[in-house]
Amino acid sequence: MTQAVRFHDQHVDDADPSFLDDVMSGLSARPKALSPKYFYDRRGSALFERICTQPEYYLTRTEEQILAAATAEIAELAGPESLLVELGSGASRKVRLLLEAMQPARYLGVDISREFLLESTRRLAADYPWLEVHAVWADFSRRLSLPQGVSGGRAVAFFPGSSIGNFEPVAAEAFLAGLHRLLPKGSGLLIGVDLIKHRDILEAAYNDAAGVTAAFNLNLLKRLRDELGAELVPAGFRHLAFYHEAASRIEMHLESLREQAIRVGGRDFMLAAGETLHTENSCKYSVEGFQALAQRAGFAPTAVWTDPQALFSVHYLLSEQAVAYSSRLVR
């Protein structure tokens, strides 16, 4: 018999800036910027799922191949009857590979998109009736607590897709330090990290020929208009993505095609022709560079797996600094 999903609301409190607050702050900044977390309304989440199937977007299929080859080792490292915490909930094949290999006692999906979270966790609950499924509606980039009833014992946090790359390195270290404080002692973190490679491969991944990534980026403007009543013309912008080699990151922007204004919150924000709204960074790492960052955050690198072309890496980190460093590099 399928268990009901146990829902926990940690989304906002009075101290959190609202969507409007963040937009007003971002449009007032120099240069202008909008947070990538606002990509993920229901439509944005669905578009991202489509991005993952595009032929240029190697990240998802490569990470999945790595996980499929490493599931036995991952299950051994995680141990039996653990809590599996997925940051950025999904009903994709990646988490299903882990559920089938690890057989955790409980699953906790965390996502900022409430509807997508509920849909994905309900599918998992239906497909795995033996599994106790929890859903936490939260912005895990700000703070997160493990709900009562799921916080005891060993846990494994799963942060796939190289989403850690959306944080600048200093912020990524702070985020990982927060996870280190959150997880019970002896817990693990299984995390996907995109690797530095030739710019042609990187730029193609964020400029797919079908235009799905462009639609995903432009969906931010639709959210401003539909949810905040912003006065703007989405056709006045275009998707722009390029590799910033010195910073080892892909940058995504919305470029203004002409001089125009965005009116929101009772204010007009002027944009010159060619001016951009910076919507996302996706930082790329070497294996050694990411391991050093994880160690500074309190994690002990324990295992790492990569694909034969060294496009992508999956790391298993332990949440106790005292654990001896014994990284295993698998190519």
mmCIF file of C-alpha atoms in Angstrom:
data_model
loop_
_atom_site.group_PDB
_atom_site.id
_atom_site.type_symbol
_atom_site.label_atom_id
_atom_site.label_comp_id
_atom_site.label_asym_id
_atom_site.label_seq_id
_atom_site.Cartn_x
_atom_site.Cartn_y
_atom_site.Cartn_z
ATOM 1 C CA MET A 1 0.000 0.000 0.000
ATOM 2 C CA THR A 2 1.350 3.427 -0.982
ATOM 3 C CA GLN A 3 2.174 5.698 1.936
ATOM 4 C CA ALA A 4 1.058 9.318 1.892
ATOM 5 C CA VAL A 5 3.786 11.913 1.435
ATOM 6 C CA ARG A 6 4.496 13.699 4.715
ATOM 7 C CA PHE A 7 4.692 17.386 3.872
ATOM 8 C CA HIS A 8 6.729 19.949 5.865
ATOM 9 C CA ASP A 9 6.569 23.690 5.138
ATOM 10 C CA GLN A 10 9.840 25.544 5.790
ATOM 11 C CA HIS A 11 9.470 27.921 2.885
ATOM 12 C CA VAL A 12 9.496 31.431 4.360
ATOM 13 C CA ASP A 13 9.095 33.436 7.489
ATOM 14 C CA ASP A 14 8.792 37.149 8.124
ATOM 15 C CA ALA A 15 12.562 37.579 8.053
ATOM 16 C CA ASP A 16 12.899 36.307 4.470
ATOM 17 C CA PRO A 17 13.029 38.758 1.590
ATOM 18 C CA SER A 18 10.166 38.168 -0.822
ATOM 19 C CA PHE A 19 10.384 37.524 -4.551
ATOM 20 C CA LEU A 20 9.559 41.206 -5.068
ATOM 21 C CA ASP A 21 12.233 42.303 -2.571
ATOM 22 C CA ASP A 22 14.867 40.230 -4.357
ATOM 23 C CA VAL A 23 13.803 41.517 -7.775
ATOM 24 C CA MET A 24 13.865 45.137 -6.653
ATOM 25 C CA SER A 25 17.302 44.652 -5.127
ATOM 26 C CA GLY A 26 18.634 42.831 -8.193
ATOM 27 C CA LEU A 27 17.358 45.429 -10.663
ATOM 28 C CA SER A 28 18.867 48.201 -8.527
ATOM 29 C CA ALA A 29 22.295 46.531 -8.509
ATOM 30 C CA ARG A 30 25.157 47.335 -10.843
ATOM 31 C CA PRO A 31 25.348 45.164 -12.845
ATOM 32 C CA LYS A 32 21.714 44.054 -12.675
ATOM 33 C CA ALA A 33 21.097 40.459 -11.571
ATOM 34 C CA LEU A 34 18.261 38.080 -10.722
ATOM 35 C CA SER A 35 18.649 34.987 -8.552
ATOM 36 C CA PRO A 36 18.643 31.634 -10.405
ATOM 37 C CA LYS A 37 16.466 30.096 -7.691
ATOM 38 C CA TYR A 38 13.527 31.950 -9.264
ATOM 39 C CA PHE A 39 13.862 29.826 -12.407
ATOM 40 C CA TYR A 40 12.014 27.056 -10.615
ATOM 41 C CA ASP A 41 8.302 27.666 -10.696
ATOM 42 C CA ARG A 42 6.243 24.823 -12.151
ATOM 43 C CA ARG A 43 6.941 25.795 -15.774
ATOM 44 C CA GLY A 44 10.612 26.458 -15.072
ATOM 45 C CA SER A 45 11.020 23.080 -13.378
ATOM 46 C CA ALA A 46 9.383 21.361 -16.359
ATOM 47 C CA LEU A 47 11.649 23.250 -18.768
ATOM 48 C CA PHE A 48 14.704 22.196 -16.786
ATOM 49 C CA GLU A 49 13.616 18.571 -17.070
ATOM 50 C CA ARG A 50 13.534 19.106 -20.871
ATOM 51 C CA ILE A 51 16.998 20.728 -20.795
ATOM 52 C CA CYS A 52 18.334 17.538 -19.239
ATOM 53 C CA THR A 53 17.272 15.551 -22.317
ATOM 54 C CA GLN A 54 18.908 17.825 -24.904
ATOM 55 C CA PRO A 55 21.806 16.237 -26.824
ATOM 56 C CA GLU A 56 24.188 19.109 -26.016
ATOM 57 C CA TYR A 57 23.490 18.906 -22.274
ATOM 58 C CA TYR A 58 25.958 16.194 -21.268
ATOM 59 C CA LEU A 59 25.645 16.814 -17.506
ATOM 60 C CA THR A 60 22.548 14.748 -16.711
ATOM 61 C CA ARG A 61 23.288 11.659 -18.785
ATOM 62 C CA THR A 62 26.959 11.629 -17.747
ATOM 63 C CA GLU A 63 26.131 11.918 -14.041
ATOM 64 C CA GLU A 64 23.513 9.177 -14.437
ATOM 65 C CA GLN A 65 26.063 6.881 -16.100
ATOM 66 C CA ILE A 66 28.552 7.510 -13.290
ATOM 67 C CA LEU A 67 25.934 6.795 -10.624
ATOM 68 C CA ALA A 68 24.733 3.637 -12.370
ATOM 69 C CA ALA A 69 28.292 2.276 -12.378
ATOM 70 C CA ALA A 70 28.960 3.256 -8.753
ATOM 71 C CA THR A 71 25.697 2.363 -6.985
ATOM 72 C CA ALA A 72 27.126 -0.688 -5.186
ATOM 73 C CA GLU A 73 30.027 1.339 -3.791
ATOM 74 C CA ILE A 74 27.713 4.203 -2.848
ATOM 75 C CA ALA A 75 25.345 1.848 -1.032
ATOM 76 C CA GLU A 76 28.284 0.367 0.887
ATOM 77 C CA LEU A 77 29.498 3.827 1.914
ATOM 78 C CA ALA A 78 25.989 4.976 2.894
ATOM 79 C CA GLY A 79 25.154 1.927 4.975
ATOM 80 C CA PRO A 80 21.727 0.327 5.460
ATOM 81 C CA GLU A 81 18.512 1.978 6.628
ATOM 82 C CA SER A 82 19.759 5.540 6.245
ATOM 83 C CA LEU A 83 17.835 8.732 5.526
ATOM 84 C CA LEU A 84 18.282 9.896 1.926
ATOM 85 C CA VAL A 85 17.900 13.691 1.616
ATOM 86 C CA GLU A 86 17.627 14.976 -1.958
ATOM 87 C CA LEU A 87 18.287 18.696 -2.368
ATOM 88 C CA GLY A 88 16.253 19.713 -5.392
ATOM 89 C CA SER A 89 13.622 17.005 -5.386
ATOM 90 C CA GLY A 90 13.097 14.939 -8.500
ATOM 91 C CA ALA A 91 11.524 11.698 -9.637
ATOM 92 C CA SER A 92 14.317 11.143 -12.158
ATOM 93 C CA ARG A 93 16.323 7.996 -12.785
ATOM 94 C CA LYS A 94 19.265 9.292 -10.718
ATOM 95 C CA VAL A 95 17.502 9.223 -7.356
ATOM 96 C CA ARG A 96 15.761 5.964 -8.292
ATOM 97 C CA LEU A 97 19.145 4.331 -8.838
ATOM 98 C CA LEU A 98 20.073 5.333 -5.292
ATOM 99 C CA LEU A 99 16.769 4.246 -3.765
ATOM 100 C CA GLU A 100 17.066 0.808 -5.338
ATOM 101 C CA ALA A 101 20.732 0.353 -4.366
ATOM 102 C CA MET A 102 20.657 1.908 -0.887
ATOM 103 C CA GLN A 103 17.186 0.796 0.268
ATOM 104 C CA PRO A 104 17.012 3.741 2.709
ATOM 105 C CA ALA A 105 14.518 3.760 5.566
ATOM 106 C CA ARG A 106 13.278 7.226 4.639
ATOM 107 C CA TYR A 107 13.462 9.687 1.736
ATOM 108 C CA LEU A 108 13.274 13.448 2.205
ATOM 109 C CA GLY A 109 12.850 15.588 -0.925
ATOM 110 C CA VAL A 110 13.561 19.316 -0.646
ATOM 111 C CA ASP A 111 12.594 21.874 -3.279
ATOM 112 C CA ILE A 112 11.655 25.545 -3.638
ATOM 113 C CA SER A 113 8.913 24.734 -6.197
ATOM 114 C CA ARG A 114 5.969 23.493 -4.123
ATOM 115 C CA GLU A 115 3.898 21.970 -6.917
ATOM 116 C CA PHE A 116 6.855 20.233 -8.535
ATOM 117 C CA LEU A 117 7.957 18.923 -5.122
ATOM 118 C CA LEU A 118 4.543 17.444 -4.385
ATOM 119 C CA GLU A 119 4.227 15.873 -7.839
ATOM 120 C CA SER A 120 7.689 14.302 -7.749
ATOM 121 C CA THR A 121 7.464 12.962 -4.187
ATOM 122 C CA ARG A 122 3.980 11.529 -4.819
ATOM 123 C CA ARG A 123 5.338 9.654 -7.825
ATOM 124 C CA LEU A 124 8.160 8.244 -5.715
ATOM 125 C CA ALA A 125 5.749 7.252 -2.942
ATOM 126 C CA ALA A 126 3.549 5.463 -5.488
ATOM 127 C CA ASP A 127 6.482 3.671 -7.109
ATOM 128 C CA TYR A 128 8.172 2.700 -3.818
ATOM 129 C CA PRO A 129 5.364 1.770 -1.411
ATOM 130 C CA TRP A 130 7.888 0.394 1.107
ATOM 131 C CA LEU A 131 9.536 3.826 1.434
ATOM 132 C CA GLU A 132 8.613 6.499 3.978
ATOM 133 C CA VAL A 133 8.521 9.683 1.868
ATOM 134 C CA HIS A 134 8.803 13.222 3.240
ATOM 135 C CA ALA A 135 8.661 16.506 1.318
ATOM 136 C CA VAL A 136 10.126 19.778 2.610
ATOM 137 C CA TRP A 137 9.096 22.966 0.811
ATOM 138 C CA ALA A 138 12.104 25.184 1.466
ATOM 139 C CA ASP A 139 14.784 27.389 -0.006
ATOM 140 C CA PHE A 140 17.738 25.225 0.984
ATOM 141 C CA SER A 141 20.168 27.937 -0.128
ATOM 142 C CA ARG A 142 19.137 29.978 2.939
ATOM 143 C CA ARG A 143 18.582 27.460 5.717
ATOM 144 C CA LEU A 144 17.148 24.042 6.297
ATOM 145 C CA SER A 145 16.321 21.882 9.284
ATOM 146 C CA LEU A 146 15.527 18.193 9.347
ATOM 147 C CA PRO A 147 11.890 17.724 10.403
ATOM 148 C CA GLN A 148 11.035 15.928 13.606
ATOM 149 C CA GLY A 149 10.769 12.233 13.069
ATOM 150 C CA VAL A 150 13.386 12.048 10.323
ATOM 151 C CA SER A 151 16.442 13.580 11.989
ATOM 152 C CA GLY A 152 17.716 10.579 13.956
ATOM 153 C CA GLY A 153 20.497 8.306 12.745
ATOM 154 C CA ARG A 154 22.710 8.347 9.713
ATOM 155 C CA ALA A 155 21.812 10.433 6.663
ATOM 156 C CA VAL A 156 23.077 10.824 3.113
ATOM 157 C CA ALA A 157 22.420 14.114 1.351
ATOM 158 C CA PHE A 158 22.200 13.917 -2.445
ATOM 159 C CA PHE A 159 22.901 17.135 -4.380
ATOM 160 C CA PRO A 160 23.024 16.183 -8.073
ATOM 161 C CA GLY A 161 23.329 18.034 -11.351
ATOM 162 C CA SER A 162 26.291 20.219 -10.357
ATOM 163 C CA SER A 163 23.857 22.641 -8.710
ATOM 164 C CA ILE A 164 26.711 23.512 -6.345
ATOM 165 C CA GLY A 165 28.130 25.396 -9.340
ATOM 166 C CA ASN A 166 25.338 27.978 -9.059
ATOM 167 C CA PHE A 167 27.137 29.296 -5.970
ATOM 168 C CA GLU A 168 30.305 31.323 -6.271
ATOM 169 C CA PRO A 169 33.187 29.395 -4.589
ATOM 170 C CA VAL A 170 33.037 31.375 -1.317
ATOM 171 C CA ALA A 171 29.261 30.924 -1.149
ATOM 172 C CA ALA A 172 29.631 27.244 -2.125
ATOM 173 C CA GLU A 173 31.977 26.714 0.806
ATOM 174 C CA ALA A 174 29.514 28.441 3.153
ATOM 175 C CA PHE A 175 26.663 26.323 1.786
ATOM 176 C CA LEU A 176 28.602 23.102 2.321
ATOM 177 C CA ALA A 177 29.544 24.230 5.840
ATOM 178 C CA GLY A 178 25.823 24.683 6.521
ATOM 179 C CA LEU A 179 25.148 21.142 5.291
ATOM 180 C CA HIS A 180 27.959 19.889 7.525
ATOM 181 C CA ARG A 181 26.210 21.462 10.531
ATOM 182 C CA LEU A 182 22.814 20.108 9.432
ATOM 183 C CA LEU A 183 23.716 16.463 8.897
ATOM 184 C CA PRO A 184 24.084 14.064 11.838
ATOM 185 C CA LYS A 185 27.657 13.024 12.630
ATOM 186 C CA GLY A 186 28.985 10.345 10.345
ATOM 187 C CA SER A 187 26.575 11.233 7.540
ATOM 188 C CA GLY A 188 27.545 11.472 3.898
ATOM 189 C CA LEU A 189 27.113 13.932 1.047
ATOM 190 C CA LEU A 190 26.863 12.583 -2.496
ATOM 191 C CA ILE A 191 27.342 15.516 -4.841
ATOM 192 C CA GLY A 192 27.685 16.005 -8.580
ATOM 193 C CA VAL A 193 30.314 18.503 -9.754
ATOM 194 C CA ASP A 194 30.886 19.591 -13.339
ATOM 195 C CA LEU A 195 34.510 19.653 -14.430
ATOM 196 C CA ILE A 196 36.551 22.263 -16.296
ATOM 197 C CA LYS A 197 36.746 21.422 -19.993
ATOM 198 C CA HIS A 198 36.913 22.998 -23.457
ATOM 199 C CA ARG A 199 34.685 26.043 -23.829
ATOM 200 C CA ASP A 200 32.999 24.670 -26.977
ATOM 201 C CA ILE A 201 31.509 21.753 -25.021
ATOM 202 C CA LEU A 202 30.431 24.028 -22.170
ATOM 203 C CA GLU A 203 28.873 26.740 -24.322
ATOM 204 C CA ALA A 204 26.966 24.233 -26.455
ATOM 205 C CA ALA A 205 25.439 22.715 -23.293
ATOM 206 C CA TYR A 206 23.897 26.064 -22.326
ATOM 207 C CA ASN A 207 22.865 27.077 -25.855
ATOM 208 C CA ASP A 208 20.988 24.002 -27.091
ATOM 209 C CA ALA A 209 19.787 24.109 -30.687
ATOM 210 C CA ALA A 210 16.158 23.491 -29.658
ATOM 211 C CA GLY A 211 16.146 26.690 -27.572
ATOM 212 C CA VAL A 212 14.973 25.004 -24.366
ATOM 213 C CA THR A 213 17.613 26.698 -22.206
ATOM 214 C CA ALA A 214 16.663 30.029 -23.757
ATOM 215 C CA ALA A 215 13.002 29.417 -22.853
ATOM 216 C CA PHE A 216 14.064 28.438 -19.318
ATOM 217 C CA ASN A 217 16.029 31.676 -18.924
ATOM 218 C CA LEU A 218 13.278 33.848 -20.445
ATOM 219 C CA ASN A 219 10.700 32.237 -18.152
ATOM 220 C CA LEU A 220 12.075 34.490 -15.406
ATOM 221 C CA LEU A 221 10.573 37.463 -17.218
ATOM 222 C CA LYS A 222 7.229 35.686 -17.461
ATOM 223 C CA ARG A 223 7.304 35.147 -13.701
ATOM 224 C CA LEU A 224 7.976 38.864 -13.126
ATOM 225 C CA ARG A 225 5.034 39.780 -15.309
ATOM 226 C CA ASP A 226 2.575 37.136 -14.079
ATOM 227 C CA GLU A 227 3.396 37.106 -10.361
ATOM 228 C CA LEU A 228 4.617 40.641 -9.667
ATOM 229 C CA GLY A 229 2.609 42.572 -12.271
ATOM 230 C CA ALA A 230 5.798 43.812 -13.912
ATOM 231 C CA GLU A 231 5.404 45.838 -17.090
ATOM 232 C CA LEU A 232 7.938 44.473 -19.590
ATOM 233 C CA VAL A 233 8.139 42.954 -23.049
ATOM 234 C CA PRO A 234 9.820 39.503 -23.004
ATOM 235 C CA ALA A 235 10.451 39.770 -26.762
ATOM 236 C CA GLY A 236 12.756 42.694 -25.964
ATOM 237 C CA PHE A 237 15.300 40.295 -24.434
ATOM 238 C CA ARG A 238 17.385 37.385 -25.628
ATOM 239 C CA HIS A 239 19.120 34.487 -23.903
ATOM 240 C CA LEU A 240 22.898 34.822 -23.624
ATOM 241 C CA ALA A 241 25.253 32.158 -22.229
ATOM 242 C CA PHE A 242 29.055 32.047 -22.448
ATOM 243 C CA TYR A 243 32.094 30.606 -20.657
ATOM 244 C CA HIS A 244 34.057 33.052 -18.482
ATOM 245 C CA GLU A 245 37.401 31.289 -18.586
ATOM 246 C CA ALA A 246 39.186 33.339 -15.913
ATOM 247 C CA ALA A 247 36.417 32.576 -13.406
ATOM 248 C CA SER A 248 35.920 28.959 -14.626
ATOM 249 C CA ARG A 249 32.181 29.450 -14.994
ATOM 250 C CA ILE A 250 29.349 29.588 -17.471
ATOM 251 C CA GLU A 251 27.376 32.825 -17.168
ATOM 252 C CA MET A 252 23.746 33.146 -18.224
ATOM 253 C CA HIS A 253 22.217 36.544 -18.907
ATOM 254 C CA LEU A 254 19.109 38.110 -20.372
ATOM 255 C CA GLU A 255 20.314 40.743 -22.834
ATOM 256 C CA SER A 256 18.191 43.793 -23.572
ATOM 257 C CA LEU A 257 17.764 44.180 -27.332
ATOM 258 C CA ARG A 258 16.968 47.886 -27.097
ATOM 259 C CA GLU A 259 16.722 50.703 -24.605
ATOM 260 C CA GLN A 260 13.720 49.890 -22.440
ATOM 261 C CA ALA A 261 12.299 49.891 -18.921
ATOM 262 C CA ILE A 262 11.031 47.249 -16.534
ATOM 263 C CA ARG A 263 8.341 48.702 -14.284
ATOM 264 C CA VAL A 264 7.801 46.734 -11.096
ATOM 265 C CA GLY A 265 7.011 47.604 -7.495
ATOM 266 C CA GLY A 266 6.103 51.167 -8.476
ATOM 267 C CA ARG A 267 9.549 51.883 -9.974
ATOM 268 C CA ASP A 268 11.008 52.043 -13.466
ATOM 269 C CA PHE A 269 14.343 50.307 -14.043
ATOM 270 C CA MET A 270 16.019 51.442 -17.255
ATOM 271 C CA LEU A 271 18.118 49.147 -19.418
ATOM 272 C CA ALA A 272 20.344 50.269 -22.257
ATOM 273 C CA ALA A 273 20.549 48.312 -25.494
ATOM 274 C CA GLY A 274 23.007 45.468 -24.847
ATOM 275 C CA GLU A 275 22.717 45.719 -21.054
ATOM 276 C CA THR A 276 22.090 42.411 -19.336
ATOM 277 C CA LEU A 277 20.354 40.893 -16.359
ATOM 278 C CA HIS A 278 22.776 38.324 -14.947
ATOM 279 C CA THR A 279 20.626 35.294 -14.109
ATOM 280 C CA GLU A 280 22.995 32.425 -13.336
ATOM 281 C CA ASN A 281 26.560 31.279 -12.860
ATOM 282 C CA SER A 282 27.574 27.664 -13.236
ATOM 283 C CA CYS A 283 31.052 27.247 -11.795
ATOM 284 C CA LYS A 284 33.293 24.428 -12.988
ATOM 285 C CA TYR A 285 35.981 22.726 -10.898
ATOM 286 C CA SER A 286 38.908 20.371 -11.067
ATOM 287 C CA VAL A 287 38.537 17.273 -8.885
ATOM 288 C CA GLU A 288 41.317 18.483 -6.606
ATOM 289 C CA GLY A 289 39.943 22.013 -6.434
ATOM 290 C CA PHE A 290 36.507 20.845 -5.345
ATOM 291 C CA GLN A 291 37.932 18.418 -2.782
ATOM 292 C CA ALA A 292 39.947 21.253 -1.217
ATOM 293 C CA LEU A 293 36.802 23.407 -1.012
ATOM 294 C CA ALA A 294 34.863 20.543 0.612
ATOM 295 C CA GLN A 295 37.611 20.025 3.180
ATOM 296 C CA ARG A 296 37.515 23.693 4.155
ATOM 297 C CA ALA A 297 33.771 23.247 4.785
ATOM 298 C CA GLY A 298 34.432 20.350 7.170
ATOM 299 C CA PHE A 299 33.898 17.363 4.885
ATOM 300 C CA ALA A 300 36.357 14.547 4.317
ATOM 301 C CA PRO A 301 36.661 13.503 0.648
ATOM 302 C CA THR A 302 36.184 9.735 0.630
ATOM 303 C CA ALA A 303 35.500 8.648 -2.947
ATOM 304 C CA VAL A 304 35.200 10.258 -6.359
ATOM 305 C CA TRP A 305 34.053 8.835 -9.664
ATOM 306 C CA THR A 306 34.361 10.362 -13.145
ATOM 307 C CA ASP A 307 33.440 9.326 -16.682
ATOM 308 C CA PRO A 308 36.121 8.225 -19.191
ATOM 309 C CA GLN A 309 36.149 11.658 -20.872
ATOM 310 C CA ALA A 310 36.492 13.459 -17.495
ATOM 311 C CA LEU A 311 33.451 15.615 -18.242
ATOM 312 C CA PHE A 312 31.817 15.253 -14.823
ATOM 313 C CA SER A 313 32.539 14.011 -11.312
ATOM 314 C CA VAL A 314 30.522 12.546 -8.438
ATOM 315 C CA HIS A 315 31.989 12.864 -4.936
ATOM 316 C CA TYR A 316 31.175 11.056 -1.701
ATOM 317 C CA LEU A 317 32.092 13.210 1.293
ATOM 318 C CA LEU A 318 31.878 12.358 4.988
ATOM 319 C CA SER A 319 30.666 14.931 7.491
ATOM 320 C CA GLU A 320 33.439 14.368 10.005
ATOM 321 C CA GLN A 321 36.706 16.201 9.452
ATOM 322 C CA ALA A 322 38.511 13.590 11.554
ATOM 323 C CA VAL A 323 37.939 10.827 9.007
ATOM 324 C CA ALA A 324 41.215 9.973 7.312
ATOM 325 C CA TYR A 325 41.599 11.277 3.775
ATOM 326 C CA SER A 326 41.491 8.306 1.414
ATOM 327 C CA SER A 327 40.161 9.572 -1.910
ATOM 328 C CA ARG A 328 39.732 6.970 -4.628
ATOM 329 C CA LEU A 329 39.820 8.356 -8.149
ATOM 330 C CA VAL A 330 37.888 6.189 -10.586
ATOM 331 C CA ARG A 331 38.052 7.095 -14.282
#
